[in-house]
Short mmCIF file of C-alpha atoms and ligand atoms in Angstrom, two decimals:
data_model
loop_
_atom_site.label_atom_id
_atom_site.label_comp_id
_atom_site.label_asym_id
_atom_site.label_seq_id
_atom_site.Cartn_x
_atom_site.Cartn_y
_atom_site.Cartn_z
CA UNK A 1 -32.49 -3.99 148.75
CA UNK A 2 -31.50 -5.61 152.05
CA UNK A 3 -34.12 -7.46 154.10
CA UNK A 4 -33.86 -7.61 157.87
CA UNK A 5 -32.21 -11.08 157.82
CA UNK A 6 -29.49 -9.67 155.58
CA UNK A 7 -29.16 -6.74 157.92
CA UNK A 8 -28.57 -9.10 160.84
CA UNK A 9 -25.95 -10.96 158.81
CA UNK A 10 -24.33 -7.67 157.93
CA UNK A 11 -24.22 -6.66 161.58
CA UNK A 12 -22.64 -10.02 162.42
CA UNK A 13 -19.97 -9.45 159.78
CA UNK A 14 -19.55 -5.93 161.08
CA UNK A 15 -18.72 -7.30 164.50
CA UNK A 16 -16.08 -9.58 163.03
CA UNK A 17 -14.59 -6.78 160.95
CA UNK A 18 -14.71 -4.52 163.97
CA UNK A 19 -12.73 -7.10 165.96
CA UNK A 20 -10.14 -7.27 163.22
CA UNK A 21 -9.87 -3.55 162.81
CA UNK A 22 -9.41 -2.97 166.50
CA UNK A 23 -6.42 -5.32 166.37
CA UNK A 24 -5.04 -4.08 163.06
CA UNK A 25 -5.79 -0.40 162.66
CA UNK A 26 -2.55 0.78 164.29
CA UNK A 27 -0.45 -1.55 162.13
CA UNK A 28 -2.33 -0.40 159.06
CA UNK A 29 -1.85 3.22 160.13
CA UNK A 30 1.91 2.77 160.46
CA UNK A 31 1.91 1.27 156.99
CA UNK A 32 -0.11 4.24 155.67
CA UNK A 33 2.41 6.72 157.11
CA UNK A 34 5.35 4.72 155.70
CA UNK A 35 3.66 4.55 152.29
CA UNK A 36 3.10 8.32 152.21
CA UNK A 37 6.79 8.77 153.00
CA UNK A 38 7.67 6.24 150.27
CA UNK A 39 5.68 8.20 147.68
CA UNK A 40 7.52 11.37 148.78
CA UNK A 41 10.64 9.91 147.12
CA UNK A 42 9.02 10.49 143.73
CA UNK A 43 9.85 14.13 143.22
CA UNK A 44 10.96 16.48 140.46
CA UNK A 45 13.38 18.13 142.91
CA UNK A 46 16.33 16.35 144.50
CA UNK A 47 16.22 18.47 147.65
CA UNK A 48 12.47 18.51 148.32
CA UNK A 49 9.07 17.17 147.30
CA UNK A 50 7.55 18.55 144.12
CA UNK A 51 5.30 16.31 142.04
CA UNK A 52 3.24 18.19 139.50
CA UNK A 53 0.60 17.22 136.98
CA UNK A 54 1.71 14.54 134.48
CA UNK A 55 5.35 14.65 135.58
CA UNK A 56 7.67 11.63 135.41
CA UNK A 57 7.59 11.18 139.23
CA UNK A 58 3.77 11.02 139.02
CA UNK A 59 4.14 8.00 136.72
CA UNK A 60 6.50 6.36 139.28
CA UNK A 61 3.93 7.11 141.97
CA UNK A 62 1.21 5.35 139.94
CA UNK A 63 3.47 2.33 139.44
CA UNK A 64 4.20 2.08 143.16
CA UNK A 65 0.52 2.26 144.12
CA UNK A 66 -0.42 -0.31 141.45
CA UNK A 67 2.10 -2.63 143.13
CA UNK A 68 0.34 -2.15 146.49
CA UNK A 69 -3.12 -3.06 145.21
CA UNK A 70 -2.06 -5.95 142.94
CA UNK A 71 -1.88 -8.48 145.85
CA UNK A 72 -5.52 -7.56 146.63
CA UNK A 73 -6.45 -8.81 143.16
CA UNK A 74 -7.26 -5.27 142.05
CA UNK A 75 -5.93 -3.54 138.97
CA UNK A 76 -5.50 0.16 138.41
CA UNK A 77 -5.69 2.34 135.35
CA UNK A 78 -4.92 5.94 134.49
CA UNK A 79 -7.68 7.99 132.85
CA UNK A 80 -7.21 10.59 130.10
CA UNK A 81 -6.22 13.42 132.49
CA UNK A 82 -3.83 11.22 134.46
CA UNK A 83 -6.07 10.34 137.42
CA UNK A 84 -5.19 6.99 138.98
CA UNK A 85 -8.36 4.88 139.24
CA UNK A 86 -8.65 1.64 141.18
CA UNK A 87 -11.94 -0.22 141.16
CA UNK A 88 -12.98 -2.59 143.94
CA UNK A 89 -16.08 -4.42 142.71
CA UNK A 90 -19.33 -4.64 144.64
CA UNK A 91 -21.31 -7.76 145.46
CA UNK A 92 -23.13 -7.49 142.13
CA UNK A 93 -21.53 -6.59 138.83
CA UNK A 94 -23.96 -3.68 138.29
CA UNK A 95 -23.47 -2.24 141.79
CA UNK A 96 -23.02 1.55 141.97
CA UNK A 97 -19.70 2.81 143.39
CA UNK A 98 -18.53 4.89 146.33
CA UNK A 99 -15.55 7.00 145.26
CA UNK A 100 -12.81 7.52 147.86
CA UNK A 101 -9.76 9.60 147.07
CA UNK A 102 -7.69 12.74 147.09
CA UNK A 103 -4.82 14.21 145.04
CA UNK A 104 -1.34 12.90 144.28
CA UNK A 105 0.19 16.15 143.00
CA UNK A 106 2.00 18.50 145.38
CA UNK A 107 3.08 22.10 145.75
CA UNK A 108 6.84 22.85 145.50
CA UNK A 109 8.75 22.11 148.72
CA UNK A 110 5.78 20.08 149.90
CA UNK A 111 5.18 17.76 152.81
CA UNK A 112 4.47 14.05 152.39
CA UNK A 113 0.80 13.97 153.44
CA UNK A 114 -1.28 16.68 151.75
CA UNK A 115 -3.54 14.78 149.34
CA UNK A 116 -1.42 11.62 149.30
CA UNK A 117 -2.71 10.59 152.74
CA UNK A 118 -6.31 10.46 151.48
CA UNK A 119 -5.36 8.13 148.62
CA UNK A 120 -3.24 5.86 150.83
CA UNK A 121 -5.96 5.64 153.54
CA UNK A 122 -8.47 4.65 150.84
CA UNK A 123 -6.14 1.83 149.77
CA UNK A 124 -5.74 0.78 153.42
CA UNK A 125 -9.54 0.49 153.63
CA UNK A 126 -9.60 -1.81 150.58
CA UNK A 127 -6.96 -3.92 152.26
CA UNK A 128 -8.78 -3.91 155.63
CA UNK A 129 -12.11 -5.15 154.27
CA UNK A 130 -10.20 -8.31 153.37
CA UNK A 131 -12.01 -9.28 150.18
CA UNK A 132 -15.48 -8.70 151.54
CA UNK A 133 -18.00 -7.52 148.96
CA UNK A 134 -20.40 -4.70 149.78
CA UNK A 135 -23.74 -3.83 148.15
CA UNK A 136 -21.75 -1.04 146.48
CA UNK A 137 -18.41 -1.10 144.72
CA UNK A 138 -15.60 1.27 145.64
CA UNK A 139 -13.26 3.26 143.46
CA UNK A 140 -10.07 4.78 144.82
CA UNK A 141 -9.10 7.92 142.94
CA UNK A 142 -5.64 9.50 142.98
CA UNK A 143 -6.36 12.87 141.37
CA UNK A 144 -3.63 14.02 139.01
CA UNK A 145 -3.92 17.76 139.58
CA UNK A 146 -5.35 19.71 142.48
CA UNK A 147 -2.77 22.34 143.40
CA UNK A 148 -2.62 24.23 140.11
CA UNK A 149 1.19 24.41 140.18
CA UNK A 150 2.15 23.42 136.63
CA UNK A 151 -0.53 25.25 134.61
CA UNK A 152 -1.71 27.85 137.12
CA UNK A 153 -5.21 26.39 137.22
CA UNK A 154 -6.26 23.96 139.95
CA UNK A 155 -8.52 20.87 140.10
CA UNK A 156 -7.91 19.59 136.55
CA UNK A 157 -8.25 15.99 137.78
CA UNK A 158 -11.49 16.36 139.73
CA UNK A 159 -13.01 18.69 137.15
CA UNK A 160 -12.59 15.93 134.54
CA UNK A 161 -14.42 13.48 136.84
CA UNK A 162 -17.16 15.99 137.57
CA UNK A 163 -17.50 16.69 133.84
CA UNK A 164 -16.81 20.40 134.40
CA UNK A 165 -13.38 20.70 132.77
CA UNK A 166 -13.48 23.63 130.36
CA UNK A 167 -11.95 22.76 126.97
CA UNK A 168 -10.01 26.05 127.15
CA UNK A 169 -7.90 24.57 129.95
CA UNK A 170 -6.28 22.30 127.35
CA UNK A 171 -4.70 25.36 125.72
CA UNK A 172 -2.99 26.61 128.88
CA UNK A 173 0.79 26.38 128.84
CA UNK A 174 3.35 25.61 131.52
CA UNK A 175 6.62 27.52 132.04
CA UNK A 176 8.22 25.50 129.21
CA UNK A 177 5.44 26.41 126.77
CA UNK A 178 3.93 22.90 126.84
CA UNK A 179 0.12 22.94 126.64
CA UNK A 180 -2.13 20.79 128.82
CA UNK A 181 -3.18 18.94 125.66
CA UNK A 182 0.46 18.16 124.74
CA UNK A 183 1.32 17.21 128.33
CA UNK A 184 -1.53 14.68 128.27
CA UNK A 185 -0.30 13.22 124.97
CA UNK A 186 3.33 13.19 126.21
CA UNK A 187 2.17 11.12 129.19
CA UNK A 188 0.82 8.55 126.71
CA UNK A 189 -2.82 9.53 127.17
CA UNK A 190 -5.45 10.68 124.70
CA UNK A 191 -6.94 14.17 125.23
CA UNK A 192 -9.90 13.19 123.05
CA UNK A 193 -10.94 10.73 125.78
CA UNK A 194 -11.24 13.26 128.61
CA UNK A 195 -15.04 13.13 128.55
CA UNK A 196 -14.79 9.39 129.32
CA UNK A 197 -13.15 10.24 132.66
CA UNK A 198 -16.42 11.79 133.90
CA UNK A 199 -18.44 9.78 136.40
CA UNK A 200 -22.01 8.78 135.60
CA UNK A 201 -25.08 7.65 137.51
CA UNK A 202 -23.12 4.63 138.75
CA UNK A 203 -21.17 6.87 141.13
CA UNK A 204 -23.08 7.16 144.43
CA UNK A 205 -20.87 9.61 146.27
CA UNK A 206 -17.36 10.86 146.97
CA UNK A 207 -15.46 10.62 150.24
CA UNK A 208 -12.15 12.35 150.93
CA UNK A 209 -9.78 11.95 153.88
CA UNK A 210 -7.39 14.91 154.11
CA UNK A 211 -5.12 16.50 156.66
CA UNK A 212 -6.74 19.62 158.09
CA UNK A 213 -3.75 21.82 157.15
CA UNK A 214 -4.57 24.11 160.06
CA UNK A 215 -4.47 24.17 163.88
CA UNK A 216 -8.19 23.91 164.73
CA UNK A 217 -8.41 20.16 165.51
CA UNK A 218 -5.14 20.20 167.44
CA UNK A 219 -6.23 23.19 169.53
CA UNK A 220 -9.62 21.55 170.20
CA UNK A 221 -7.96 18.21 171.06
CA UNK A 222 -9.68 16.08 168.41
CA UNK A 223 -8.02 13.59 166.03
CA UNK A 224 -10.76 13.81 163.39
CA UNK A 225 -12.97 16.54 162.00
CA UNK A 226 -16.27 16.20 160.15
CA UNK A 227 -16.32 18.78 157.37
CA UNK A 228 -19.76 20.36 157.00
CA UNK A 229 -18.89 22.80 154.24
CA UNK A 230 -16.05 24.23 152.23
CA UNK A 231 -15.95 27.99 152.69
CA UNK A 232 -16.87 30.34 149.88
CA UNK A 233 -14.15 32.68 148.79
CA UNK A 234 -13.62 36.11 147.27
CA UNK A 235 -10.37 37.36 145.86
CA UNK A 236 -10.15 41.04 145.01
CA UNK A 237 -7.56 43.67 144.21
CA UNK A 238 -7.78 47.16 145.74
CA UNK A 239 -5.65 49.98 144.32
CA UNK A 240 -5.22 53.23 146.25
CA UNK A 241 -3.78 56.00 144.08
CA UNK A 242 -2.39 59.18 145.65
CA UNK A 243 0.50 61.43 144.70
CA UNK A 244 4.21 60.57 144.70
CA UNK A 245 6.28 63.37 146.10
CA UNK A 246 9.48 64.25 147.94
CA UNK A 247 9.61 62.72 151.43
CA UNK A 248 11.62 65.65 152.81
CA UNK A 249 9.89 68.68 151.34
CA UNK A 250 6.21 67.71 151.41
CA UNK A 251 4.55 68.74 154.72
CA UNK A 252 2.39 66.07 156.38
CA UNK A 253 -0.83 68.00 155.77
CA UNK A 254 -0.14 68.22 152.02
CA UNK A 255 0.25 64.52 151.35
CA UNK A 256 -1.85 61.94 149.51
CA UNK A 257 0.09 58.90 150.73
CA UNK A 258 -1.16 55.67 149.16
CA UNK A 259 0.74 53.41 151.60
CA UNK A 260 -0.63 55.20 154.65
CA UNK A 261 -4.18 54.81 153.27
CA UNK A 262 -3.56 51.15 152.52
CA UNK A 263 -2.19 50.57 156.03
CA UNK A 264 -5.26 52.18 157.64
CA UNK A 265 -7.54 49.95 155.56
CA UNK A 266 -5.53 46.75 156.22
CA UNK A 267 -5.93 47.28 159.96
CA UNK A 268 -9.67 47.75 159.46
CA UNK A 269 -9.83 44.46 157.47
CA UNK A 270 -8.14 42.58 160.29
CA UNK A 271 -10.35 44.19 162.92
CA UNK A 272 -13.52 43.30 160.96
CA UNK A 273 -12.42 39.66 160.54
CA UNK A 274 -11.49 39.32 164.22
CA UNK A 275 -14.94 40.49 165.30
CA UNK A 276 -17.00 38.51 162.75
CA UNK A 277 -17.55 34.86 163.75
CA UNK A 278 -16.42 32.34 161.14
CA UNK A 279 -14.76 34.93 158.92
CA UNK A 280 -11.17 34.94 157.71
CA UNK A 281 -9.89 37.90 155.71
CA UNK A 282 -6.34 38.41 154.52
CA UNK A 283 -4.37 41.10 152.74
CA UNK A 284 -1.52 38.90 151.58
CA UNK A 285 0.21 41.02 148.96
CA UNK A 286 1.05 44.70 148.58
CA UNK A 287 2.76 46.29 145.61
CA UNK A 288 3.71 49.94 145.92
CA UNK A 289 4.92 52.50 143.44
CA UNK A 290 7.51 53.84 143.27
CA UNK A 291 8.58 51.78 146.33
CA UNK A 292 11.49 54.03 147.26
CA UNK A 293 12.46 55.00 150.83
CA UNK A 294 12.58 58.77 150.32
CA UNK A 295 9.48 59.09 148.12
CA UNK A 296 5.85 59.22 149.28
CA UNK A 297 4.06 56.29 147.62
CA UNK A 298 1.75 57.28 144.77
CA UNK A 299 0.12 53.91 144.41
CA UNK A 300 -0.55 50.85 146.57
CA UNK A 301 -2.12 47.75 145.10
CA UNK A 302 -3.42 45.21 147.64
CA UNK A 303 -4.90 41.75 147.44
CA UNK A 304 -7.88 40.77 149.59
CA UNK A 305 -8.93 37.18 150.32
CA UNK A 306 -12.24 36.71 152.20
CA UNK A 307 -13.69 33.34 153.21
CA UNK A 308 -16.83 32.27 155.10
CA UNK A 309 -19.13 29.25 155.08
CA UNK A 310 -22.13 31.56 154.69
CA UNK A 311 -22.28 33.30 151.32
CA UNK A 312 -24.51 36.09 152.69
CA UNK A 313 -22.03 36.86 155.49
CA UNK A 314 -19.15 36.80 153.00
CA UNK A 315 -20.89 39.17 150.58
CA UNK A 316 -21.81 41.52 153.43
CA UNK A 317 -18.18 41.54 154.55
CA UNK A 318 -16.89 42.35 151.08
CA UNK A 319 -19.42 45.22 150.83
CA UNK A 320 -18.35 46.54 154.27
CA UNK A 321 -14.65 46.35 153.42
CA UNK A 322 -15.30 48.07 150.11
CA UNK A 323 -17.17 50.91 151.90
CA UNK A 324 -14.31 51.13 154.41
CA UNK A 325 -11.77 51.46 151.60
CA UNK A 326 -13.86 54.17 149.95
CA UNK A 327 -14.07 56.13 153.16
CA UNK A 328 -10.29 55.84 153.77
CA UNK A 329 -9.67 57.00 150.18
CA UNK A 330 -12.05 59.94 150.56
CA UNK A 331 -10.56 61.14 153.85
CA UNK A 332 -7.02 61.06 152.40
CA UNK A 333 -7.76 62.41 148.94
CA UNK A 334 -6.90 59.11 147.26
CA UNK A 335 -8.48 57.41 144.30
CA UNK A 336 -9.76 53.84 144.71
CA UNK A 337 -10.12 51.10 142.11
CA UNK A 338 -11.28 47.55 142.81
CA UNK A 339 -11.28 44.36 140.75
CA UNK A 340 -13.05 41.12 141.65
CA UNK A 341 -10.88 38.13 140.67
CA UNK A 342 -12.90 35.34 142.28
CA UNK A 343 -16.37 35.02 143.77
CA UNK A 344 -16.80 31.36 144.63
CA UNK A 345 -19.83 30.21 146.64
CA UNK A 346 -19.50 27.98 149.70
CA UNK A 347 -19.96 24.28 149.02
CA UNK A 348 -21.96 22.37 151.65
CA UNK A 349 -21.07 18.71 152.07
CA UNK A 350 -23.88 16.16 151.64
CA UNK A 351 -25.95 16.15 154.88
CA UNK A 352 -26.62 12.39 154.78
CA UNK A 353 -22.92 11.57 154.40
CA UNK A 354 -21.98 14.18 157.04
CA UNK A 355 -24.38 12.54 159.52
CA UNK A 356 -23.06 9.06 158.68
CA UNK A 357 -19.46 10.23 159.11
CA UNK A 358 -20.30 11.83 162.46
CA UNK A 359 -21.71 8.47 163.60
CA UNK A 360 -18.68 6.53 162.36
CA UNK A 361 -16.30 8.97 164.09
CA UNK A 362 -18.22 8.41 167.30
CA UNK A 363 -17.98 4.62 166.83
CA UNK A 364 -14.22 5.03 166.41
CA UNK A 365 -14.22 6.49 169.93
CA UNK A 366 -13.81 10.13 168.95
CA UNK A 367 -16.03 13.15 169.31
CA UNK A 368 -17.28 14.19 165.86
CA UNK A 369 -15.94 17.73 165.69
CA UNK A 370 -17.88 19.56 163.01
CA UNK A 371 -15.97 22.19 161.10
CA UNK A 372 -15.63 24.21 157.92
CA UNK A 373 -12.76 23.83 155.49
CA UNK A 374 -11.15 27.17 154.74
CA UNK A 375 -9.16 25.59 151.90
CA UNK A 376 -10.53 24.29 148.61
CA UNK A 377 -10.36 20.53 147.98
CA UNK A 378 -11.32 18.05 145.26
CA UNK A 379 -14.50 17.34 147.27
CA UNK A 380 -15.58 20.90 146.47
CA UNK A 381 -15.46 20.11 142.74
CA UNK A 382 -16.96 16.62 143.08
CA UNK A 383 -19.88 18.01 145.15
CA UNK A 384 -21.22 19.67 142.00
CA UNK A 385 -21.68 16.23 140.43
CA UNK A 386 -22.25 13.69 143.24
CA UNK A 387 -22.94 13.78 147.01
CA UNK A 388 -19.56 14.45 148.63
CA UNK A 389 -18.06 14.61 152.10
CA UNK A 390 -14.71 15.03 153.86
CA UNK A 391 -13.00 13.81 157.00
CA UNK A 392 -10.12 15.89 158.33
CA UNK A 393 -7.16 14.51 160.28
CA UNK A 394 -5.44 16.57 162.95
CA UNK A 395 -2.31 18.26 161.55
CA UNK A 396 0.52 18.59 164.12
CA UNK A 397 1.38 22.25 164.58
CA UNK A 398 -1.16 23.05 161.85
CA UNK A 399 1.81 22.89 159.45
CA UNK A 400 1.18 22.04 155.80
CA UNK A 401 2.65 22.83 152.35
CA UNK A 402 6.01 22.49 154.09
CA UNK A 403 8.51 19.64 154.56
CA UNK A 404 7.63 19.70 158.29
CA UNK A 405 4.06 18.60 157.49
CA UNK A 406 3.19 15.46 159.50
CA UNK A 407 0.43 13.29 160.86
CA UNK A 408 0.22 11.05 163.93
CA UNK A 409 -0.15 7.30 163.24
CA UNK A 410 -2.71 7.07 166.08
CA UNK A 411 -4.87 9.64 164.29
CA UNK A 412 -4.53 7.72 161.01
CA UNK A 413 -5.64 4.58 162.90
CA UNK A 414 -8.75 6.46 164.05
CA UNK A 415 -9.40 7.59 160.47
CA UNK A 416 -9.16 3.99 159.24
CA UNK A 417 -11.52 2.79 161.99
CA UNK A 418 -13.90 5.59 161.12
CA UNK A 419 -13.74 4.60 157.43
CA UNK A 420 -14.50 0.95 158.21
CA UNK A 421 -17.43 1.84 160.46
CA UNK A 422 -18.71 4.13 157.72
CA UNK A 423 -18.55 1.30 155.15
CA UNK A 424 -20.46 -0.93 157.59
CA UNK A 425 -23.13 1.72 158.06
CA UNK A 426 -23.48 2.42 154.35
CA UNK A 427 -23.68 -1.32 153.59
CA UNK A 428 -26.99 -1.54 155.47
CA UNK A 429 -28.38 1.80 154.39
CA UNK A 430 -31.05 1.75 151.70
CA UNK A 431 -30.88 5.55 151.65
CA UNK A 432 -27.20 5.44 150.69
CA UNK A 433 -27.77 3.15 147.72
CA UNK A 434 -30.45 5.51 146.45
CA UNK A 435 -28.39 8.65 147.15
CA UNK A 436 -28.48 11.38 144.55
CA UNK A 437 -27.74 15.07 144.50
ZN1 LIG B 501 -4.62 18.86 149.44
#
């Protein structure tokens, strides 16, 4: 526990570090951007970025990052699910650790910053503290699998850390018929050691820097966002079944047109989402049968994705949209079937860490813009195990999962400053050292 004299000393050091960071943060930020672009070279595709779970380019990526941290006197290791783990010791050997990270895998045809930026900023923070020891250690994590591209199931890396990785995942196969278990062994790792990847009581919390991947911060004119919660999500399928028939001989009043019913309902979904604060709802896929220009459609199968930070509001929306679909089906003489594919609750970020981040953003000279993440992130998985929080960086044009994805170095500089202020704050916080779920 820190006494007041230690606090004063810590503040004095903070001032020095602050002086350094104000001089260096832009240089560090340019290095962060260049490093993200350097990691983008490690790709399974020659004409774009694709780096999936336990792929050869992921190994190259690990080697490159290990080379960056070696001059800091820090070594890295790869755990049994391929997460890169870099430990920066605390002032005492038994100090608990703050985890800082994001994911190193990408979607196909990716940009250079989704996930990678959070790992590279964490490494920049280790470099910026310049050997100083804190009352807590730090561990940078480069998660091996977040996007779910190779095996069709996301968050394998963070689920291993949170201790929530279902054994059945090991049996899943990729497009080449290779199982997760075999992929782990092929990478030179031992699937029997996955449980050792889980964090214990020595992990205090998890912090993730990530590009916003949307236009909200840019439209509001803020470089950084303080994530208060990750939205809950439903995914459902709705199938309207009518009657296929001849497009020329069937009078309009004798039809049971599944596409027309689907279209009426889709418009209602959009209208409901537009008029409900905080709600996003999307019909992203339609499959129609028979799908022929001169035949009235007999069946239309639609996807529905609904997200909201408030689980009650989300459930109410799903109920309303279901009732709307039933009423459309009834009025048109259609049959309706629904299937729930996903019902995932919202995940609030840790209120203490959120408040500390808001303060550090303010100290970095920015307004702490509080927001909800519409996308899932590793922090969502880690929050089940340890107190977790996220800081979003403005994403130019709101473009992500695309080669045009970018970030401004000045915004990265603000993120680094925010991170350093946060470390200073946490270093003198007794509450942080005692933090638990
Ligand atoms: Zn991501």
